[in-house]
Short mmCIF file of C-alpha atoms in Angstrom, two decimals:
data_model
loop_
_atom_site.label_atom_id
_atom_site.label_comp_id
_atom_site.label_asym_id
_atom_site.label_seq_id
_atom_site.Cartn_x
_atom_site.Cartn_y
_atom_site.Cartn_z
CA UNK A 1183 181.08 106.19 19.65
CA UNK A 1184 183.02 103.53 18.17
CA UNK A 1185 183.06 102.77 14.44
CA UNK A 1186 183.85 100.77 12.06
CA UNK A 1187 185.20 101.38 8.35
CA UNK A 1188 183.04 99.19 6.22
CA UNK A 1189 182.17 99.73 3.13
CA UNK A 1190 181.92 97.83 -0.50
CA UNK A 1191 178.08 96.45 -1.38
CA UNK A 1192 177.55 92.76 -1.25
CA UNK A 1193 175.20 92.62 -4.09
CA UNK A 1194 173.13 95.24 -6.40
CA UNK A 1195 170.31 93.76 -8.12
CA UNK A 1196 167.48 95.36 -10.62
CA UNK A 1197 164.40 94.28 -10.62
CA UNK A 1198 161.35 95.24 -12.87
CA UNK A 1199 157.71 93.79 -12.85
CA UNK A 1200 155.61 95.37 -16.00
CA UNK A 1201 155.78 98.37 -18.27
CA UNK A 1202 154.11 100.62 -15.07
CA UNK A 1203 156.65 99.46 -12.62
CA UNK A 1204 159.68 102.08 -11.79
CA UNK A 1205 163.22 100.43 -12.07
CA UNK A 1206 164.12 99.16 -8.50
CA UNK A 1207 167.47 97.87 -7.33
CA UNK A 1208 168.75 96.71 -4.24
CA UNK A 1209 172.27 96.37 -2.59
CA UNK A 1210 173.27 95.88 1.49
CA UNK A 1211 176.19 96.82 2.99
CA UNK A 1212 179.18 94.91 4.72
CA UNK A 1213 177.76 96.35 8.18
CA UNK A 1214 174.08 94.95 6.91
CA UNK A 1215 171.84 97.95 6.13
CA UNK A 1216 169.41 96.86 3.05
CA UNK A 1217 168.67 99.73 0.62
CA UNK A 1218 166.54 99.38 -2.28
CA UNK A 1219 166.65 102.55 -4.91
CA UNK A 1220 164.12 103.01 -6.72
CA UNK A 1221 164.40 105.50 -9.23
CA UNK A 1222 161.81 108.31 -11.00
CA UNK A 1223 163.46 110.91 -12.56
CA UNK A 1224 160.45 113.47 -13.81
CA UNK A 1225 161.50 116.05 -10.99
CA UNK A 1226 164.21 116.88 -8.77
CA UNK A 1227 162.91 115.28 -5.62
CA UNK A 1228 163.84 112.75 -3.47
CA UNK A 1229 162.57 110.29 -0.36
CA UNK A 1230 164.71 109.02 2.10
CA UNK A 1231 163.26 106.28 4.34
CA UNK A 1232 164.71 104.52 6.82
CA UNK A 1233 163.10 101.62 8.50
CA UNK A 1234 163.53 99.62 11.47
CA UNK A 1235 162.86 96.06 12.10
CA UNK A 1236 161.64 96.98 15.55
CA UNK A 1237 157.94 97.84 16.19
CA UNK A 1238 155.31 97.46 19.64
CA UNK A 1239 155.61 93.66 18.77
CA UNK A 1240 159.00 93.28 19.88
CA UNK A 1241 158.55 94.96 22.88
CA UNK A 1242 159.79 93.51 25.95
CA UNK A 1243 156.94 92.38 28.71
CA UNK A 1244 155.14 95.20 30.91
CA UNK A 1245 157.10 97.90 28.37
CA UNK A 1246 154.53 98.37 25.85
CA UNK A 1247 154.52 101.73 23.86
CA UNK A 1248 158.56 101.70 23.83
CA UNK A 1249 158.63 101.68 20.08
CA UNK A 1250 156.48 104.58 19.64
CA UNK A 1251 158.23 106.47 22.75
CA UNK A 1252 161.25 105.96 21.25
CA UNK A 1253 160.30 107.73 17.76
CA UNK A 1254 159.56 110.52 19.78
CA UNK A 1255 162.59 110.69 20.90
CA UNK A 1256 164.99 110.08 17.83
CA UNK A 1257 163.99 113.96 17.04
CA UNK A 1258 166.27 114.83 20.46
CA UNK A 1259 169.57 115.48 20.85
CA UNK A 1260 172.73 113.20 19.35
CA UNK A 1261 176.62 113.78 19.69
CA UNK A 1262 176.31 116.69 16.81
CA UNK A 1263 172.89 117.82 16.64
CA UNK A 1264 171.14 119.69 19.30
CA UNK A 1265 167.32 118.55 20.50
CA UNK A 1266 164.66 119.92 17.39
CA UNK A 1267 168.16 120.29 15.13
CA UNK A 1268 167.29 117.44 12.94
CA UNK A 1269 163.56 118.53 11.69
CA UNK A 1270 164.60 122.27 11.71
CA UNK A 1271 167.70 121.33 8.85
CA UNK A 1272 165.08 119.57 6.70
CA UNK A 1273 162.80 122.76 6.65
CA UNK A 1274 165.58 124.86 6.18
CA UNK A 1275 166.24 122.60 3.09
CA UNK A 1276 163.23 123.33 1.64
CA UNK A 1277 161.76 119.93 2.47
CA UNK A 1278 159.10 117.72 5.42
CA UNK A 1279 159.99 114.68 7.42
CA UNK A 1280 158.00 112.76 9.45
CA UNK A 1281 157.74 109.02 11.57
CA UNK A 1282 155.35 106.67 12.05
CA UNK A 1283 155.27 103.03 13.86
CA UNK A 1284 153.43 100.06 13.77
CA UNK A 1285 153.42 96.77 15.80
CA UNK A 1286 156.54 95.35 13.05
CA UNK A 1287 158.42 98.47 12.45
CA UNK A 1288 159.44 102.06 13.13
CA UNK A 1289 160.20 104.03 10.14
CA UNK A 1290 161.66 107.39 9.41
CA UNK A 1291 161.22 109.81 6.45
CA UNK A 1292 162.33 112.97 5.01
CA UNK A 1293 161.21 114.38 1.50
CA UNK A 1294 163.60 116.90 0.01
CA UNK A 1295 165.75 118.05 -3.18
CA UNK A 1296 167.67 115.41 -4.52
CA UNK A 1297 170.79 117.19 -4.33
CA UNK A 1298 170.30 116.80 0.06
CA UNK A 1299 170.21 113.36 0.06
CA UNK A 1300 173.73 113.18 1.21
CA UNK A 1301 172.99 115.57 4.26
CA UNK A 1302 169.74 113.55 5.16
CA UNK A 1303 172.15 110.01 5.12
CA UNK A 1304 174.74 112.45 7.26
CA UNK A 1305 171.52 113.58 10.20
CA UNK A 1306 169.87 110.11 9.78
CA UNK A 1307 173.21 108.29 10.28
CA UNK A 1308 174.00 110.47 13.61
CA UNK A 1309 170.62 109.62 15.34
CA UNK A 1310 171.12 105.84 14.25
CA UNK A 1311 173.63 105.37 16.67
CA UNK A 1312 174.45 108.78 18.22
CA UNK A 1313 171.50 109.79 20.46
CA UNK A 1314 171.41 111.41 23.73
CA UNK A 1315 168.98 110.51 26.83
CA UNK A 1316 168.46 112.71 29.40
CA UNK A 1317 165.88 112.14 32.75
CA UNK A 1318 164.38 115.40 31.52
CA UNK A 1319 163.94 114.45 27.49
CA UNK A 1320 161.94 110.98 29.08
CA UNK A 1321 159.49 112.86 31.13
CA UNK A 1322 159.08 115.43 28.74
CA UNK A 1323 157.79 113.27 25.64
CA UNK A 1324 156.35 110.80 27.79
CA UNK A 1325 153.79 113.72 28.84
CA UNK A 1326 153.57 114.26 24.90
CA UNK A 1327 152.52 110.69 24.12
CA UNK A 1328 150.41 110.39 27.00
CA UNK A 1329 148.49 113.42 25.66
CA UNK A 1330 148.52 111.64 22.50
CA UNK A 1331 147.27 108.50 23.60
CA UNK A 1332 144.61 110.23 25.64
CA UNK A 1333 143.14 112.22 22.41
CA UNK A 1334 143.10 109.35 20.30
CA UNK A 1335 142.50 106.47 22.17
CA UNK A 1336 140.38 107.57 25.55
CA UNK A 1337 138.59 110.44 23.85
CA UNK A 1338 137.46 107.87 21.18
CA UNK A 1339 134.75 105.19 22.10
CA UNK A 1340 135.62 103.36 18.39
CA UNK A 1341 139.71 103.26 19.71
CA UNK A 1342 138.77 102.22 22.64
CA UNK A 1343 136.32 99.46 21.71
CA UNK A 1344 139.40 98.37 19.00
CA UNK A 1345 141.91 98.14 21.11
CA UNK A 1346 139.77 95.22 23.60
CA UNK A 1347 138.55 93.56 20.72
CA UNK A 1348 142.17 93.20 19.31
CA UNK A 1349 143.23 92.67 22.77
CA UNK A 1350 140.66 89.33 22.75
CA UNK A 1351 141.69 87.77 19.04
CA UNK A 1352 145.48 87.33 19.72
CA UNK A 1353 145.53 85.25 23.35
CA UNK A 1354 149.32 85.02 23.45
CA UNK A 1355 150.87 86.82 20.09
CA UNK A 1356 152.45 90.43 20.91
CA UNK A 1357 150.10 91.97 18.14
CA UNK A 1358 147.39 92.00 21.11
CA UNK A 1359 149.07 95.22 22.76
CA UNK A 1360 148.05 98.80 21.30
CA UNK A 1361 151.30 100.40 19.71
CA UNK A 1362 151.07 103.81 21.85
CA UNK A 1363 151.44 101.09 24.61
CA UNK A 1364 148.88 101.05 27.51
CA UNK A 1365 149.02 104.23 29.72
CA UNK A 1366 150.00 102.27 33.43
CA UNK A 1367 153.23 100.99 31.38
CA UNK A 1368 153.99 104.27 29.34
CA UNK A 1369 153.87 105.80 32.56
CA UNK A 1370 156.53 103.52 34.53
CA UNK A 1371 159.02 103.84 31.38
CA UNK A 1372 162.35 104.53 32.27
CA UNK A 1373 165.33 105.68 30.56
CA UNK A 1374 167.19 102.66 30.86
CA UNK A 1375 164.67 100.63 29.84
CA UNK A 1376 164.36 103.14 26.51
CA UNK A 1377 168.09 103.30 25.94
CA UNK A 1378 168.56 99.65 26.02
CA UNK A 1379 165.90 99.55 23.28
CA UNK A 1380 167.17 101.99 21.09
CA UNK A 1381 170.63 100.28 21.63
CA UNK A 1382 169.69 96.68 20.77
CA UNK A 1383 167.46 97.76 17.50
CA UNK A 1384 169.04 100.98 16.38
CA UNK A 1385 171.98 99.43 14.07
CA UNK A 1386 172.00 99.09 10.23
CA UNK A 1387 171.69 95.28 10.64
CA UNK A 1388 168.27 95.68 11.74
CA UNK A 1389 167.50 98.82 9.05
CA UNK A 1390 166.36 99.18 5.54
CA UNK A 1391 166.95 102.11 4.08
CA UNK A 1392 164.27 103.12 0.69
CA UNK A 1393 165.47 106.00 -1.68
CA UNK A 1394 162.89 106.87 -4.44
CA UNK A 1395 163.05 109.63 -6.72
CA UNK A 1396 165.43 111.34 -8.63
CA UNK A 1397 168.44 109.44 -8.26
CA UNK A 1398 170.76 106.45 -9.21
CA UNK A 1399 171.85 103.31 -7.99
CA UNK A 1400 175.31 104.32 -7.88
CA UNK A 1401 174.89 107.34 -6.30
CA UNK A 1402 172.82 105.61 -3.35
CA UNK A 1403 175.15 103.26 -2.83
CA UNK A 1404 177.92 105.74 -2.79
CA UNK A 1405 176.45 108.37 -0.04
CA UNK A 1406 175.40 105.52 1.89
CA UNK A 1407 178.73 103.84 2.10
CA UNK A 1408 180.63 107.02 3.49
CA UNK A 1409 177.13 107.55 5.73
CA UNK A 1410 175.90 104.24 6.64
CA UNK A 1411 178.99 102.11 6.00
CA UNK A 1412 181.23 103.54 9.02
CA UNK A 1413 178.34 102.27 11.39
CA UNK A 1414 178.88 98.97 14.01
CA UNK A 1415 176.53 96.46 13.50
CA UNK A 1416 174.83 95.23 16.92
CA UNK A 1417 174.47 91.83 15.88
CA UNK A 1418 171.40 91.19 17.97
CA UNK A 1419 168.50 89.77 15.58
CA UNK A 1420 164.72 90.47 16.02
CA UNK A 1421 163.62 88.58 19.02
CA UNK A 1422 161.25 85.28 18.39
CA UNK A 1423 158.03 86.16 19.19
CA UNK A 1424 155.27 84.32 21.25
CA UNK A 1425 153.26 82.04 18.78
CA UNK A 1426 149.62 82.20 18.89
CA UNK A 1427 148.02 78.76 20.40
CA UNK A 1428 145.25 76.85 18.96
CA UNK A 1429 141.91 78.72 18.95
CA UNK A 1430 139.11 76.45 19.63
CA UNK A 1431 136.77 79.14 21.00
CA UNK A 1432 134.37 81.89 19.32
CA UNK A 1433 134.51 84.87 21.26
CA UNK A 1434 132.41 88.20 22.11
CA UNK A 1435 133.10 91.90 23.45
CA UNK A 1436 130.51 93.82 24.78
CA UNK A 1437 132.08 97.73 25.48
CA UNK A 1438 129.22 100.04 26.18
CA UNK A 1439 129.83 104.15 26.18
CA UNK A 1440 128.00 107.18 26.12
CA UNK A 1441 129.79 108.72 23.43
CA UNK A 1442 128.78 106.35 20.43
CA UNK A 1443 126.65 107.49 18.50
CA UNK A 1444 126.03 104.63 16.12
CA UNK A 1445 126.45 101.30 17.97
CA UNK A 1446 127.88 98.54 15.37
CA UNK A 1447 128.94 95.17 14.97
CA UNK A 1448 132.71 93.92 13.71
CA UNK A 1449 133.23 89.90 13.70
CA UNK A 1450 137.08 89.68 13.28
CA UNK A 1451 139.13 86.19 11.99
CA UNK A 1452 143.11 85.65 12.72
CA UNK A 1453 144.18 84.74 8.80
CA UNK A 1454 147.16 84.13 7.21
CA UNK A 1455 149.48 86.73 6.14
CA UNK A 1456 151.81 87.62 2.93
CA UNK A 1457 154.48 84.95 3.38
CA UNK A 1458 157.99 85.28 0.92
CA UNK A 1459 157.67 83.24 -1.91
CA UNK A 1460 153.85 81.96 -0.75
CA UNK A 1461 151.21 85.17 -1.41
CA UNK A 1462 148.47 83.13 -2.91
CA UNK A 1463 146.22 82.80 -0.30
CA UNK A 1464 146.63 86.34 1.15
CA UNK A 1465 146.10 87.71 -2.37
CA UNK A 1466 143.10 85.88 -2.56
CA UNK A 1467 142.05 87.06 0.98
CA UNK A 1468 143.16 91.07 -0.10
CA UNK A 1469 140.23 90.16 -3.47
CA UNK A 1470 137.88 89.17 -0.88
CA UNK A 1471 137.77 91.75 0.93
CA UNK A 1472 137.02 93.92 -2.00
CA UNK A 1473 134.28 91.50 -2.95
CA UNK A 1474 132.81 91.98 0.08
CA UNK A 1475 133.17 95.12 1.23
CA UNK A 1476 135.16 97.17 -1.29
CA UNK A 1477 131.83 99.91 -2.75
CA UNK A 1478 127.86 99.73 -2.69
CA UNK A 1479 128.22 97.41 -5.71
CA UNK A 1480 129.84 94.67 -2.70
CA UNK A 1481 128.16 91.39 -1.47
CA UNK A 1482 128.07 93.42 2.52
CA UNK A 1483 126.70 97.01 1.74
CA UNK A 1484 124.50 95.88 -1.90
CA UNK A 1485 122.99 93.24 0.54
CA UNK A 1486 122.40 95.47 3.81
CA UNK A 1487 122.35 98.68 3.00
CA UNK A 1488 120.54 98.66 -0.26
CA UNK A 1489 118.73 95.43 -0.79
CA UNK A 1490 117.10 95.49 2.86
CA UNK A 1491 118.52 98.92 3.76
CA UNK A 1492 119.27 97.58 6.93
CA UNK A 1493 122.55 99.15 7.49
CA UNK A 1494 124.20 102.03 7.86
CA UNK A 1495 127.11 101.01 6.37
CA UNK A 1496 128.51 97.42 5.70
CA UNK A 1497 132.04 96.30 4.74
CA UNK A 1498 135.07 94.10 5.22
CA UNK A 1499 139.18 94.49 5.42
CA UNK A 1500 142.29 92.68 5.40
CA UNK A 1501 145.53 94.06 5.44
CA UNK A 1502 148.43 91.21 4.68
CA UNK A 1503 151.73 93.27 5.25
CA UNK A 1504 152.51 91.45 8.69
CA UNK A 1505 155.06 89.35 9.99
CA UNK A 1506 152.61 87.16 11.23
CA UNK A 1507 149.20 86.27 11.28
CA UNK A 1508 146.60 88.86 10.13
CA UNK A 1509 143.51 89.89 10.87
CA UNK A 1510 139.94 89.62 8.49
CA UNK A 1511 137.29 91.59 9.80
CA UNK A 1512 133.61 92.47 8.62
CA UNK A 1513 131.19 95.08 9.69
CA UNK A 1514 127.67 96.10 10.10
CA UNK A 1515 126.49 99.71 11.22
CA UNK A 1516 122.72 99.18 11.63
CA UNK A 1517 119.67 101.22 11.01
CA UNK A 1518 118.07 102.33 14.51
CA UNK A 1519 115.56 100.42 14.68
CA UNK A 1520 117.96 97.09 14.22
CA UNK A 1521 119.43 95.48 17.33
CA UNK A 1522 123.24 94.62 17.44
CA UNK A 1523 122.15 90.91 17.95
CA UNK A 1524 119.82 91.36 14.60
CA UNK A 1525 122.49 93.11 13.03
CA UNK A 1526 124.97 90.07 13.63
CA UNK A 1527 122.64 87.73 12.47
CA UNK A 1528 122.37 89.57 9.02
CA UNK A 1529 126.16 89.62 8.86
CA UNK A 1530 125.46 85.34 9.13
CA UNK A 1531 122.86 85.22 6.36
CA UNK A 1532 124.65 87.17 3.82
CA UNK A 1533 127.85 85.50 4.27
CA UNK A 1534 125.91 82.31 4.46
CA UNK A 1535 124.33 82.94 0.75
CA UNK A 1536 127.61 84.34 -0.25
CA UNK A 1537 129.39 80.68 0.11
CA UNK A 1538 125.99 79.13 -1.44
CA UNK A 1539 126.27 81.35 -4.68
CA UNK A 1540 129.69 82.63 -5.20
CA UNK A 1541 131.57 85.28 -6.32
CA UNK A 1542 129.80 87.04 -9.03
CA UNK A 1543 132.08 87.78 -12.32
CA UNK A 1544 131.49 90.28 -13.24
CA UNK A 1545 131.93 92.29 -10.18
CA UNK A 1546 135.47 90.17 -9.80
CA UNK A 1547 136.73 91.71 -13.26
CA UNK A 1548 136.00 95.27 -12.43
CA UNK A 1549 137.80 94.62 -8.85
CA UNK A 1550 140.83 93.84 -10.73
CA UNK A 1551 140.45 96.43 -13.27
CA UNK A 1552 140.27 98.73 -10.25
CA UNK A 1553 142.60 97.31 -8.57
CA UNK A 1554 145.36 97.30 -11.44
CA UNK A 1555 143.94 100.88 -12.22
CA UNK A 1556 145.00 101.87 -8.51
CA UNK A 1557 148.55 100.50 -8.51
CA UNK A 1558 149.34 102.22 -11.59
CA UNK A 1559 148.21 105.63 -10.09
CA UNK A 1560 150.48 104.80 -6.83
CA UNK A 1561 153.67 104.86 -9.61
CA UNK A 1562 153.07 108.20 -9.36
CA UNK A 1563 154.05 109.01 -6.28
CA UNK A 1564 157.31 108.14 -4.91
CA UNK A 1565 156.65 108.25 -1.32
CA UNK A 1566 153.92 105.57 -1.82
CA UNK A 1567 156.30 103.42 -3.73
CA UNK A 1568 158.88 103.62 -0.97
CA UNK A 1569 156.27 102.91 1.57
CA UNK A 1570 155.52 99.82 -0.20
CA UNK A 1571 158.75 98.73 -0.05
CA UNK A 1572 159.81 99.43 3.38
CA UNK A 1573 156.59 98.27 4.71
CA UNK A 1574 156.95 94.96 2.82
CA UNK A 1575 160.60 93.89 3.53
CA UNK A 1576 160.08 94.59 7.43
CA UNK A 1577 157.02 92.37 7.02
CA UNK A 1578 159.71 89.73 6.03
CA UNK A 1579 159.10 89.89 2.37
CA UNK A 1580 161.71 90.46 -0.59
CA UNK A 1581 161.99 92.99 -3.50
CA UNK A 1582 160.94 90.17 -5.59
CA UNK A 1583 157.64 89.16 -3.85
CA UNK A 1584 156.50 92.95 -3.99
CA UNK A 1585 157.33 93.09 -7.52
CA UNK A 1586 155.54 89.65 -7.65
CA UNK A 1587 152.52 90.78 -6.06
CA UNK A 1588 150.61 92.41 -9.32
CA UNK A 1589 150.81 89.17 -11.05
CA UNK A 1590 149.45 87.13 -8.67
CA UNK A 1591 146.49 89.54 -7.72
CA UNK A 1592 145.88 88.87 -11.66
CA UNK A 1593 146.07 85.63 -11.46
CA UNK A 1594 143.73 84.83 -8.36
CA UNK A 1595 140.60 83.32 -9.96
CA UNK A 1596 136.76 83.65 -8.17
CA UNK A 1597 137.37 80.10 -7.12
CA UNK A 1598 140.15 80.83 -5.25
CA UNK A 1599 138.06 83.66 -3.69
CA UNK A 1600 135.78 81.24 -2.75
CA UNK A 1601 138.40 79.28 -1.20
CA UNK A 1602 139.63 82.16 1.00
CA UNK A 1603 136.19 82.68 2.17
CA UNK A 1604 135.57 78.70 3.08
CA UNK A 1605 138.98 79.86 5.06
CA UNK A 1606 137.52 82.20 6.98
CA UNK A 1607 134.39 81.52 7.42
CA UNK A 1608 134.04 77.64 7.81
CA UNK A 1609 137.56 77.24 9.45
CA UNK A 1610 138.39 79.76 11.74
CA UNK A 1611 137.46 80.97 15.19
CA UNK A 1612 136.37 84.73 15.58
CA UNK A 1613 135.56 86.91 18.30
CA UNK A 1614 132.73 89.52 17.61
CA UNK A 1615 132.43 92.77 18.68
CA UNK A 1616 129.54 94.55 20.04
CA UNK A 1617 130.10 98.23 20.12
CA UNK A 1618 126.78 100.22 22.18
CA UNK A 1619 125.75 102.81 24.05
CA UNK A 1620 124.95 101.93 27.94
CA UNK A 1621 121.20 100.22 28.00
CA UNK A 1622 120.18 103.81 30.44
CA UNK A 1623 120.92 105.52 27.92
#
């Protein structure tokens, strides 16, 4: 395969946020690849993460699941490494490696002694651009993520009821398709269509690579300059996605099955998502989650489960690291002898009295204790820094907005909680979510 000797890093850049904070740095190569180091020297141990602006949202129509095929299938064969080769050199190194994708990215990751980082850049470099298709590889792992999608989706009333009600709250957007893709489509997927994929994405213009652990800048940017730097760019960008239209319309899901054992209620709200440079509103969104649903002590489960103990379980979520518009959501698990209707209607009351009295102080200041309290304890653990990292910038966002973040979670006052929920809850459209057993049952 053709390459290219480029080398030389544009820019290096360090970054730091408060006295808990490691030291991070950035740099990208003439060929494109972003890395961002970020460095924690207390033991000989190093991650290596690269990422992939390329997830099930930039699929192209009727191929859903590609993405997640495709990670299967980076562990196959390449010019120099035989099918299995790649995971069976990490072990033999002493360290793990793993994937994972999501509806913005694909990521790759390999834990191991600091002194193999260079050999990790050499395997991870190879399957970047190297990899070899065969008929037989395609109908092999398409069996293995048809099994997959078959234990964790169809065995599972609760993935199954997910997947329609996400399927219902984005009418247009790409974010409405499962990422293990929907079986008819897995099952039609060609080589071809796989390759061109792989081809189009696969390039270090469209990666970010995250080291953390025991390493420098210097080195990084050394080892991934003979590793990375020799690599082509594509030069084809992320493709624009379809925009979600104007909702106008509430909306319901009724999915009835046999295997659910406690029927609940989820009432789910497209929001806005961490932006670069604008995080207000999502931080106040991530707060208000907590205040409603984040421990008994929360507006949801103090009000259902122990005030009236009319729930099971109560709470909320809201997870901002998109490239688009999120999703708020709020449950209610119900007692037996409460109806899903009933159980929606308490969901209205105590979000009703919520918006008439507020965001209690108290609580607020020991969610942002805890919630300082928690980031501190993820310092400790490099792989959960680098996830952080990689997960943000193929979200869109910059080193600087992630090391922004803390400060304005501090900042967000109760009345900009309060905001958020007038947001949600006045403003928006929903679709809720009625998850039962059949009525013969």
């Amino acid at each position: 395969m053709m390459r290219l000797a480029l080398a030389a890093a544009l820019s290096l850049t360090a970054f730091t946020s408060s006295p808990h904070a490691a030291e991070v740095s950035e740099f990208t190569l003439e060929n494109g690849l972003h890395a961002v180091v970020i460095e924690d020297h207390r033991a000989p141990v190093v991650v290596h993460m690269l990422w992939y602006r390329a997830g099930a949202a930039d699929e192209p129509p009727g191929a859903s699941g590609i993405a997640h095929f495709l990670e299967h299938l980076l562990f196959k064969a390449t010019e120099t490494m035989e099918s299995g080769e790649f995971s069976r050199v990490v072990e033999e190194n002493g360290g793990s490696d793993n994937a994972f994708t999501s509806w913005d990215y694909t990521g790759y990751f390999q834990r191991v002694a600091s002194d193999r980082l260079g050999l990790m850049m050499q395997m991870e470099a190879d399957r970047m651009r190297n990899l070899l298709l065969t008929d037989d590889d395609i109908e092999t792992e398409r069996s293995v993520v048809l099994e997959e999608r078959g234990e964790r989706t169809e065995s599972n009333a609760g993935a199954l009821f997910s997947e329609q009600l996400r399927a219902s709250l984005y009418l247009a957007h790409p974010y409405r398709i499962p990422i293990i893709g929907w079986r008819h489509e897995v099952e039609a997927l060609g080589r071809q269509e796989v390759f061109d994929f792989y081809q189009r994405f696969y390039s270090p213009d469209n990666a970010i690579l995250v080291v953390a652990g025991d390493v420098t800048p210097d080195e990084v940017r050394a080892l991934a300059e003979e590793h990375y730097g020799p690599l082509a760019p594509s030069m084809n960008p992320r493709l624009e996605r379809p925009s979600e239209p104007p909702q106008i319309a509430n909306r319901e899901v009724h999915y009835a099955d046999p295997r659910v054992s406690d029927p609940y209620v989820v009432r789910s709200y497209l929001v806005p998502e961490r932006d670069p440079g604008d995080q207000r509103m999502a931080a106040a969104l991530t707060l208000l989650s907590n205040v409603l649903g984040s421990g008994t002590t929360a507006v949801l489960p103090q009000a259902l489960q122990i005030d009236t103990q009319r729930s099971l379980y109560a709470s909320a979520s809201y997870n901002g690291l998109n490239l688009d518009d999120s999703v708020f959501s709020i449950y209610n698990v119900p007692t037996g002898d409460v109806t899903l209707e009933e159980a929606a209607a308490d969901l209205d009351q105590v979000i009703a009295d919520f918006l008439e009295t507020g965001v209690d102080p108290e609580q607020f200041e020991r969610l942002q204790f805890q919630w300082e309290a928690s980031r501190i304890y993820e310092t400790d653990d490099v792989g959960a820094l680098a996830r952080r990292y990689g997960a943000a910038l193929t979200s869109g966002l910059t080193v600087q907005d992630v090391q922004d973040w803390p400060d304005i979670i501090a900042s967000i006052t109760p009345e900009d909680v309060m905001e958020a929920a007038r947001l949600v809850f006045e403003e928006t459209t929903h679709v809720t979510g009625y998850l039962n057993q059949p009525t013969d049952q």
